[in-house]
PDB file of C-alpha atoms in Angstrom:
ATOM      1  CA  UNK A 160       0.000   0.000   0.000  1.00  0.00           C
ATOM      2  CA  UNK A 161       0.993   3.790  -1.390  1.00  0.00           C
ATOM      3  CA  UNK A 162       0.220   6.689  -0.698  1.00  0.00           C
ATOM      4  CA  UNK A 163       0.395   9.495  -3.813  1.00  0.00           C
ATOM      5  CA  UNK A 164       0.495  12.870  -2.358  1.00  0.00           C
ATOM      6  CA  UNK A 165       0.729  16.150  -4.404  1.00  0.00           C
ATOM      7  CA  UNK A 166       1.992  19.891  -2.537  1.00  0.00           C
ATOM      8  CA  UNK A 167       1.829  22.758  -3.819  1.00  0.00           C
ATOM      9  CA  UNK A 168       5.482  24.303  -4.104  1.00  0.00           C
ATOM     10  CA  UNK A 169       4.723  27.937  -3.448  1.00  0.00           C
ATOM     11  CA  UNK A 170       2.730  27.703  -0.195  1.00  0.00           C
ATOM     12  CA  UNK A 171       4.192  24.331   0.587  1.00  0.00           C
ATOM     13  CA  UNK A 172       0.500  23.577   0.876  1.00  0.00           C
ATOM     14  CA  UNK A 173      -0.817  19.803   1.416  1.00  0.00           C
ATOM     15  CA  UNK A 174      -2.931  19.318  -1.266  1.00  0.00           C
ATOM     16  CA  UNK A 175      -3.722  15.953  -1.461  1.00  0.00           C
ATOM     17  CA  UNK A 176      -3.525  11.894  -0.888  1.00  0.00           C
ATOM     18  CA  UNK A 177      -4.901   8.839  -2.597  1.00  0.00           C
ATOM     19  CA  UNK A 178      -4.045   5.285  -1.252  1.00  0.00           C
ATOM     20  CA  UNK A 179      -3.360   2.482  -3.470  1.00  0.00           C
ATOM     21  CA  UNK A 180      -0.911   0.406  -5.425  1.00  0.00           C
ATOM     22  CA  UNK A 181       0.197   3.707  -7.629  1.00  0.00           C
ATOM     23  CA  UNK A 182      -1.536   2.785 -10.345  1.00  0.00           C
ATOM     24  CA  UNK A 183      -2.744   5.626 -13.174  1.00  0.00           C
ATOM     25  CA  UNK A 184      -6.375   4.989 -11.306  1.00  0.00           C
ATOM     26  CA  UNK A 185      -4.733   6.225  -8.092  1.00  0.00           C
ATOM     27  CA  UNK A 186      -3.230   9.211  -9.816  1.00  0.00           C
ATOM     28  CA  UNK A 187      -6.033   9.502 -11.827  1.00  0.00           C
ATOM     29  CA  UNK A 188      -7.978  10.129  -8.802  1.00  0.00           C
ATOM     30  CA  UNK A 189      -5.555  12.304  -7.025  1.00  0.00           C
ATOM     31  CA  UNK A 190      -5.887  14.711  -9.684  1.00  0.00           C
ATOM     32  CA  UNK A 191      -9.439  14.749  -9.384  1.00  0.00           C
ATOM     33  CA  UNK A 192      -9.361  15.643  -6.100  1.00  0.00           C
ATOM     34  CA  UNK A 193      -7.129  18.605  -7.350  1.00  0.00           C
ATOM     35  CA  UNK A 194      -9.222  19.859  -9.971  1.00  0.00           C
ATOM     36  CA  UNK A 195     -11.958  19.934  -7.650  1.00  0.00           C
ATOM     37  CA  UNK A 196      -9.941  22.384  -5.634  1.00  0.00           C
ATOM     38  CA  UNK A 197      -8.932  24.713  -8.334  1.00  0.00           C
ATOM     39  CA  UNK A 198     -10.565  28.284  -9.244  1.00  0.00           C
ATOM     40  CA  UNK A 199     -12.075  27.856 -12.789  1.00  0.00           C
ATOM     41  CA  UNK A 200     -10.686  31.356 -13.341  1.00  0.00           C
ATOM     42  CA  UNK A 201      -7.012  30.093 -13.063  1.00  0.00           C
ATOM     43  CA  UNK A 202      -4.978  28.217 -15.746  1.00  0.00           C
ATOM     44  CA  UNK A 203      -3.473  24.754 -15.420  1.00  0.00           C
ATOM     45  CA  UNK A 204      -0.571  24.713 -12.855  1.00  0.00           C
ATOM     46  CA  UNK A 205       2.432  23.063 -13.510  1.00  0.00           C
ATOM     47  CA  UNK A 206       3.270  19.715 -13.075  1.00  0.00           C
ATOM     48  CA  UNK A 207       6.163  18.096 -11.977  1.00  0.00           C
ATOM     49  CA  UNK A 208       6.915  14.943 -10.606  1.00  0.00           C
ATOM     50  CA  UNK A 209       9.272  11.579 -11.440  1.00  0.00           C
ATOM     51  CA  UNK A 210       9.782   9.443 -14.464  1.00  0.00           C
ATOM     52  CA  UNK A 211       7.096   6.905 -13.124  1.00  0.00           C
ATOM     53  CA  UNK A 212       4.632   5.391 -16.134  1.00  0.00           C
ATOM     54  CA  UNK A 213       1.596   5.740 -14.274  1.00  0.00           C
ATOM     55  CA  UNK A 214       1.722   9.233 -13.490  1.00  0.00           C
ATOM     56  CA  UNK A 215       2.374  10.165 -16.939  1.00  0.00           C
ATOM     57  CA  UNK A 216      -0.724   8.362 -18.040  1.00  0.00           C
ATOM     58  CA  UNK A 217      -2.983   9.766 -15.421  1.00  0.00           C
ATOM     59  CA  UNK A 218      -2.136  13.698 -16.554  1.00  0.00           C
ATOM     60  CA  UNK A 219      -2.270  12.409 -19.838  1.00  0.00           C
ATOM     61  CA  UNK A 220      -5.677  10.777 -18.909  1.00  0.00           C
ATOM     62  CA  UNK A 221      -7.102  14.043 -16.781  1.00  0.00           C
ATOM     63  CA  UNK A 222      -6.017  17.017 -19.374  1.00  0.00           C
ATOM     64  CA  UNK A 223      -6.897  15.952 -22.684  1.00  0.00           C
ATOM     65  CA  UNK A 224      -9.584  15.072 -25.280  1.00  0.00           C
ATOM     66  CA  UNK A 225     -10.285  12.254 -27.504  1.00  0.00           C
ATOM     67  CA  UNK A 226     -10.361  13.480 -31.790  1.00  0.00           C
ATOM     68  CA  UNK A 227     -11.630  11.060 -33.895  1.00  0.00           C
ATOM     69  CA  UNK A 228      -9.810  11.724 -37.378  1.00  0.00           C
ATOM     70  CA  UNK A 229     -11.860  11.963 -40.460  1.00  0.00           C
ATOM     71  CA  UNK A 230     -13.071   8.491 -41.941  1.00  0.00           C
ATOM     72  CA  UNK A 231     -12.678   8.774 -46.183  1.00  0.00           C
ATOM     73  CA  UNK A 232     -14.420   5.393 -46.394  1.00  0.00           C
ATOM     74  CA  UNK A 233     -11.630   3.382 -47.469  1.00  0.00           C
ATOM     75  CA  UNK A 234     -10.018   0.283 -45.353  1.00  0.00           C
ATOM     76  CA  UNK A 235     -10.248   0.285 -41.560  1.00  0.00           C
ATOM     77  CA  UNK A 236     -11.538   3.364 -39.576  1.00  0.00           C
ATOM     78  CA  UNK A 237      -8.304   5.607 -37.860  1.00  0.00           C
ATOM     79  CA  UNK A 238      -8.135   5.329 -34.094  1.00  0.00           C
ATOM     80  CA  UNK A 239      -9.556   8.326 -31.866  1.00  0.00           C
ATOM     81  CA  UNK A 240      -6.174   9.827 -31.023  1.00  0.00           C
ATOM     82  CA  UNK A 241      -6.115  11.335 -27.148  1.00  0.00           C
ATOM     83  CA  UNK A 242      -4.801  15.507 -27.396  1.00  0.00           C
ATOM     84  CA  UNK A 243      -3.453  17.101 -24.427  1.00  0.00           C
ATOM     85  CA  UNK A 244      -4.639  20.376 -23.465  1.00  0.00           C
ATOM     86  CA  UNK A 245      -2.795  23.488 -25.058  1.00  0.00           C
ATOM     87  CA  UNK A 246      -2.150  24.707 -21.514  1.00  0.00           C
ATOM     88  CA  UNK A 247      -1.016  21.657 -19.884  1.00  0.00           C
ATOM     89  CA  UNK A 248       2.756  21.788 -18.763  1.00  0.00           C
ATOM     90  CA  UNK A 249       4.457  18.791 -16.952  1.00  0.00           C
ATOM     91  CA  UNK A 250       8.081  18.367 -16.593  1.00  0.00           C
ATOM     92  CA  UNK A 251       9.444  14.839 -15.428  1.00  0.00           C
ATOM     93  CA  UNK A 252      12.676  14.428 -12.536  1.00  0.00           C
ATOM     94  CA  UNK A 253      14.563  11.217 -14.287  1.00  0.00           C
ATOM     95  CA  UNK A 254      16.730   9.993 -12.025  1.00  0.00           C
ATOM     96  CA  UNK A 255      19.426   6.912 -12.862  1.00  0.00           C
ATOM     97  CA  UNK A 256      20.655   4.898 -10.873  1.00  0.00           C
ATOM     98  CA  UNK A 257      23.134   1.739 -10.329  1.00  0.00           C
ATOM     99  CA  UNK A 258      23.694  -0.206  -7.609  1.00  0.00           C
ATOM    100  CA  UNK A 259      21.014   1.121  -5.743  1.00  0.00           C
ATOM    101  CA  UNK A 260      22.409   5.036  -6.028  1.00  0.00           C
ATOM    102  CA  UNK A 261      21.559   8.071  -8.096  1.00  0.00           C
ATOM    103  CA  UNK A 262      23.999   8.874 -10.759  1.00  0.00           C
ATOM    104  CA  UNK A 263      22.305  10.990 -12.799  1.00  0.00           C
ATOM    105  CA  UNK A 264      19.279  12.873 -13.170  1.00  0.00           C
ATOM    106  CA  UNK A 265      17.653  14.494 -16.244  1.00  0.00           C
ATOM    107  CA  UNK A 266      14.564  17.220 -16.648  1.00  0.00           C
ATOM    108  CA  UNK A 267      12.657  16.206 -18.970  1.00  0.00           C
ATOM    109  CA  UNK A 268       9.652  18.325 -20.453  1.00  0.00           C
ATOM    110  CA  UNK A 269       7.049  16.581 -21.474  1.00  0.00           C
ATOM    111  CA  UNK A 270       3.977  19.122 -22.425  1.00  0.00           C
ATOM    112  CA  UNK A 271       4.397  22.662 -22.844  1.00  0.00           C
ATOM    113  CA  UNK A 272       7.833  25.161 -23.705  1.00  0.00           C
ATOM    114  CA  UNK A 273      10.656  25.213 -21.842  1.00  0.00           C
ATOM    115  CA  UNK A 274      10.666  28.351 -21.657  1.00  0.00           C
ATOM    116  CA  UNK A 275       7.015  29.000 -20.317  1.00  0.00           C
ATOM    117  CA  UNK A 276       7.843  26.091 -17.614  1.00  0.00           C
ATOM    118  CA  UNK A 277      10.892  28.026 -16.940  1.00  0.00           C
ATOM    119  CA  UNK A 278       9.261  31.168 -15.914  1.00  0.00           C
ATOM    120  CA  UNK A 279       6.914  29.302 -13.800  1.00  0.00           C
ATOM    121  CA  UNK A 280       9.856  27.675 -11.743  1.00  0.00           C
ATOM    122  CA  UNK A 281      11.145  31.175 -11.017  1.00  0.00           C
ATOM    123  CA  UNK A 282       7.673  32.543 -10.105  1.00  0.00           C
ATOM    124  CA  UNK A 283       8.490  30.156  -6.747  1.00  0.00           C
ATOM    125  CA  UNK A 284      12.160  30.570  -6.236  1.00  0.00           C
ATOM    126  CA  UNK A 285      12.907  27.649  -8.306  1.00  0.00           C
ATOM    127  CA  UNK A 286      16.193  27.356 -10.699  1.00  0.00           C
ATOM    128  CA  UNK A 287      15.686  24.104 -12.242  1.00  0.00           C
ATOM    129  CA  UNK A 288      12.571  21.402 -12.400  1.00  0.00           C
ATOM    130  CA  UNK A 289      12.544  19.471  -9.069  1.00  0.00           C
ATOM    131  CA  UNK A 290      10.635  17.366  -6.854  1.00  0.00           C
ATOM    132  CA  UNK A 291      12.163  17.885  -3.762  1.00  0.00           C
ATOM    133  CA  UNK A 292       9.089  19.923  -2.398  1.00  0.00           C
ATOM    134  CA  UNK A 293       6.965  16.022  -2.401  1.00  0.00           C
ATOM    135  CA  UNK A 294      10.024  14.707  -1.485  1.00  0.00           C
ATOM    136  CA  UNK A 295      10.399  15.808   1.789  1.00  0.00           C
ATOM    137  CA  UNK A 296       6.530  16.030   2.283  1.00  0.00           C
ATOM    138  CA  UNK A 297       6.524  12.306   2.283  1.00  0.00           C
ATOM    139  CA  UNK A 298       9.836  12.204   4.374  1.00  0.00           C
ATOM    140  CA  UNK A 299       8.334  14.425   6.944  1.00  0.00           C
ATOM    141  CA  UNK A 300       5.120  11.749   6.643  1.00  0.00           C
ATOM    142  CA  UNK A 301       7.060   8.987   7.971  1.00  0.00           C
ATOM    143  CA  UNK A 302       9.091  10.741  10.337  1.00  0.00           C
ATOM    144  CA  UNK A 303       5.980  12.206  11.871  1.00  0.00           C
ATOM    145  CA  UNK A 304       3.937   8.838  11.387  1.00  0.00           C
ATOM    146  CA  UNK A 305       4.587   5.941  12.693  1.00  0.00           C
ATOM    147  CA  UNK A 306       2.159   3.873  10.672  1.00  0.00           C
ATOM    148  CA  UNK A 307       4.764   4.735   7.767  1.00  0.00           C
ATOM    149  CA  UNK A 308       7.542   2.584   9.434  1.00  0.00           C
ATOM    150  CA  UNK A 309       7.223  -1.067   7.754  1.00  0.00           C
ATOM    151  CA  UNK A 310       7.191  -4.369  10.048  1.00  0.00           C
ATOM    152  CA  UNK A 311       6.681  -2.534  13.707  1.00  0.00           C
ATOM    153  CA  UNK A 312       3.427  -3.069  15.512  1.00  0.00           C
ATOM    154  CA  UNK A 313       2.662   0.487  14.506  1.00  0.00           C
ATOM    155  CA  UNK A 314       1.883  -0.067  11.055  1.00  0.00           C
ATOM    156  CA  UNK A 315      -2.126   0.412   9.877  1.00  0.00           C
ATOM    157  CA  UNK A 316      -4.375  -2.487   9.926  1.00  0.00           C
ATOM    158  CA  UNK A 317      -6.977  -0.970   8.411  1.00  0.00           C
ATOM    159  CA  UNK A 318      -6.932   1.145   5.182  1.00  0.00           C
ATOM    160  CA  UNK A 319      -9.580   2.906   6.783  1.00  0.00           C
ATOM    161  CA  UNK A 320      -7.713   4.335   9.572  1.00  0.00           C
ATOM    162  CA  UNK A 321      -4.781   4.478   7.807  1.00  0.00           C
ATOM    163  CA  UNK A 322      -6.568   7.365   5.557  1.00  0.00           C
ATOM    164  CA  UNK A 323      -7.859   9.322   8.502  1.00  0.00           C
ATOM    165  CA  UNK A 324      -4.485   9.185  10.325  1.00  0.00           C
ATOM    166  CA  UNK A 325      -3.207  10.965   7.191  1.00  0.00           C
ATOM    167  CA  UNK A 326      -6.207  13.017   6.804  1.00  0.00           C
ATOM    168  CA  UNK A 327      -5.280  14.887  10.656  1.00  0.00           C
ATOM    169  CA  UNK A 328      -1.688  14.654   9.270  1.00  0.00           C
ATOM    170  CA  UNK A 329      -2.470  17.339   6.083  1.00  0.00           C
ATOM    171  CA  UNK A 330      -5.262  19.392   8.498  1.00  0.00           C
ATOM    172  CA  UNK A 331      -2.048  19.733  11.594  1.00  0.00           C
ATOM    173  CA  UNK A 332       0.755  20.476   8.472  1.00  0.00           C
ATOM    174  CA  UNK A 333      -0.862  23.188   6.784  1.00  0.00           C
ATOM    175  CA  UNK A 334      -2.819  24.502   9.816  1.00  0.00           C
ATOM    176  CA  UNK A 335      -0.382  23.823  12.766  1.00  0.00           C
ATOM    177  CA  UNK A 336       3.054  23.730  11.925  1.00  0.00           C
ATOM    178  CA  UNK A 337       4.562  26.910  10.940  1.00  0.00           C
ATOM    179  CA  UNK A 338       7.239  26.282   7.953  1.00  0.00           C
ATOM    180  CA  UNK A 339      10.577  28.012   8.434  1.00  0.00           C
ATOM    181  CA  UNK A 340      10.619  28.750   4.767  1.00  0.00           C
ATOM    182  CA  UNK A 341       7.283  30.653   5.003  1.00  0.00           C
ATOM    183  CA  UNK A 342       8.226  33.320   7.434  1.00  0.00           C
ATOM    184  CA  UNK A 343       8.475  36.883   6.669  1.00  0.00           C
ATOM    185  CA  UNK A 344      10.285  39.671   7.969  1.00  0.00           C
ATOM    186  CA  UNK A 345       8.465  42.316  10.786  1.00  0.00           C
ATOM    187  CA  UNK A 346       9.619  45.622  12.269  1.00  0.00           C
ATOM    188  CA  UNK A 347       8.812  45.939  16.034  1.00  0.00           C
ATOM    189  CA  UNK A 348      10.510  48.684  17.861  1.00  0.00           C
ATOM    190  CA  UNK A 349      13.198  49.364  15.657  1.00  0.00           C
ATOM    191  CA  UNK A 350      14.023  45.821  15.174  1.00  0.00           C
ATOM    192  CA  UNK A 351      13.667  43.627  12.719  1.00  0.00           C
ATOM    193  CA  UNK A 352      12.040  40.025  13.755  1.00  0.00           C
ATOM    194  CA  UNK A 353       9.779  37.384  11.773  1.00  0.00           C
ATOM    195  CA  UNK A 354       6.345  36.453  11.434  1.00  0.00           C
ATOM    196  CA  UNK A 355       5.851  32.605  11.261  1.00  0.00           C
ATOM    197  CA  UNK A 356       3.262  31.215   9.030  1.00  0.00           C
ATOM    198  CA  UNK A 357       1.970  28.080   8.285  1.00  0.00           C
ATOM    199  CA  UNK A 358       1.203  26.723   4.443  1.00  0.00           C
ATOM    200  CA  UNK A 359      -2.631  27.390   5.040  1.00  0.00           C
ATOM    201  CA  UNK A 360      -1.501  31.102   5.881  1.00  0.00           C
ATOM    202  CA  UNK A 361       0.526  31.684   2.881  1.00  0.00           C
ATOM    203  CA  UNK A 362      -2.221  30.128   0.702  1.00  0.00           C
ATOM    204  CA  UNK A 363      -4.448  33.073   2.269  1.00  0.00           C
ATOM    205  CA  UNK A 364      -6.900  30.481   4.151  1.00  0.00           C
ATOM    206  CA  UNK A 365      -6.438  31.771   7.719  1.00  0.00           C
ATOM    207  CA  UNK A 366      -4.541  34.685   9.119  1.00  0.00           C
ATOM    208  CA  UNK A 367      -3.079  33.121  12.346  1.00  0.00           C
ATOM    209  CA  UNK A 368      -1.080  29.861  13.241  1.00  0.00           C
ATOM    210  CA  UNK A 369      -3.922  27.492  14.690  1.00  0.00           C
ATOM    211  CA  UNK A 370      -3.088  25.724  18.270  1.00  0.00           C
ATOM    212  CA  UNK A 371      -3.712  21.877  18.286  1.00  0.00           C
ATOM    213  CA  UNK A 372      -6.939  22.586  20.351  1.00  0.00           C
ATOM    214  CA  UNK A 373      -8.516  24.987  17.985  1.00  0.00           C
ATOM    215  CA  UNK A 374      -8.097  22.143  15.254  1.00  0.00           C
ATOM    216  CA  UNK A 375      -9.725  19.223  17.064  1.00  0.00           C
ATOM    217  CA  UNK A 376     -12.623  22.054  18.042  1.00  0.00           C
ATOM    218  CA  UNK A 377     -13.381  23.445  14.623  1.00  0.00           C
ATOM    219  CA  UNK A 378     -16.340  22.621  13.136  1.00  0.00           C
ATOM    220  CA  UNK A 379     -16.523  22.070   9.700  1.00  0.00           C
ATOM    221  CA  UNK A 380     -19.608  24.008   7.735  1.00  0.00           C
ATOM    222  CA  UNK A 381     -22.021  21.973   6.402  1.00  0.00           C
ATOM    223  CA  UNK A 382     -22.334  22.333   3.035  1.00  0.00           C
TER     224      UNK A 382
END
């Protein structure tokens, strides 16, 4: 058992997790659960992420249309041929390795201009395409969870509670925690000192760091 997780770079903003086998379905559905998030009035964000197949094929699946060339009536009818969406950028992390250690890695872009990904990396302080935002997300998931560490009595015996241990894992990380990246610079009384924020603050949800007791006693609006 997986878990896919997506952040959002320039808030360092939890997004999302799907549990599964990493299969495109459990991308596929990941993305969903993105989409569902996003402001119609926005464009696609870019993607980035490793070299691995199903991933590919689920953004490939999520952000494109089927065209079904023009039949002249002679031999077999074409294929419907799948088009990604003109605005859809992804850009792949390839990394080799041998013996069980990275030797190389490789950006790869795989939809949409170098150059139009490249001005998106440096719209959040990034030089060159990267996953090491998810990266250590999902290292911070298994030093903070316990149910991460394989073959200890601590692992999840349910997939059930498995998801809603993560689920209070994503609401304490972007509401809770206050990122050391995400702090900004204050004057008080001549001096200079920093704010501390917390991904859910720099995504412009709340305005203040939440305390552990104000997240177990919010109440979610019905809707």
């Amino acid at each position: 058992m997986y878990s896919c997780t997506a952040v959002k770079p320039s808030t360092r903003l939890f997004l999302a997790h799907v549990e599964g086998k990493r299969t495109t379905e459990d991308y596929t559905a990941l993305l969903y659960t993105i989409e569902n998030m996003r402001s119609l009035s926005t464009g696609l964000p870019l993607f980035t992420s490793d070299n691995w197949d199903a991933i590919k094929d689920a953004i490939t699946a999520t952000y494109s249309y089927r065209f079904q060339p023009f039949y002249q009536g002679r031999g077999r009818p074409p294929n419907p041929i799948i088009i990604p969406f003109e605005d859809l950028k992804y850009a792949q992390v390839c990394k080799q390795r041998e013996n069980g250690r990275v030797v190389d890695v490789v950006q790869r872009v795989v939809y949409g201009s170098v150059d139009e990904i490249r001005r998106l990396l440096e719209a959040t302080d990034q030089e060159v395409i990267n996953t090491s935002f998810v990266e250590r997300m999902n290292l911070t998931i298994r030093n903070c969870l316990a149910r991460f560490i394989r073959r200890t009595m601590n692992e999840s015996k349910t997939l059930r509670m498995h998801c809603r241990t993560l689920d209070f894992f994503q609401a304490w990380y972007n509401f809770v925690k206050p990122h050391d990246s995400l702090k900004i610079p204050i004057q008080s009384d001549g001096n200079r000192k920093w704010k501390k924020r917390t991904p859910a603050m720099a995504e412009g949800l709340t305005d203040h760091v939440w305390s552990l007791k104000e997240l177990l006693s919010f109440k979610v609006p019905f809707q």
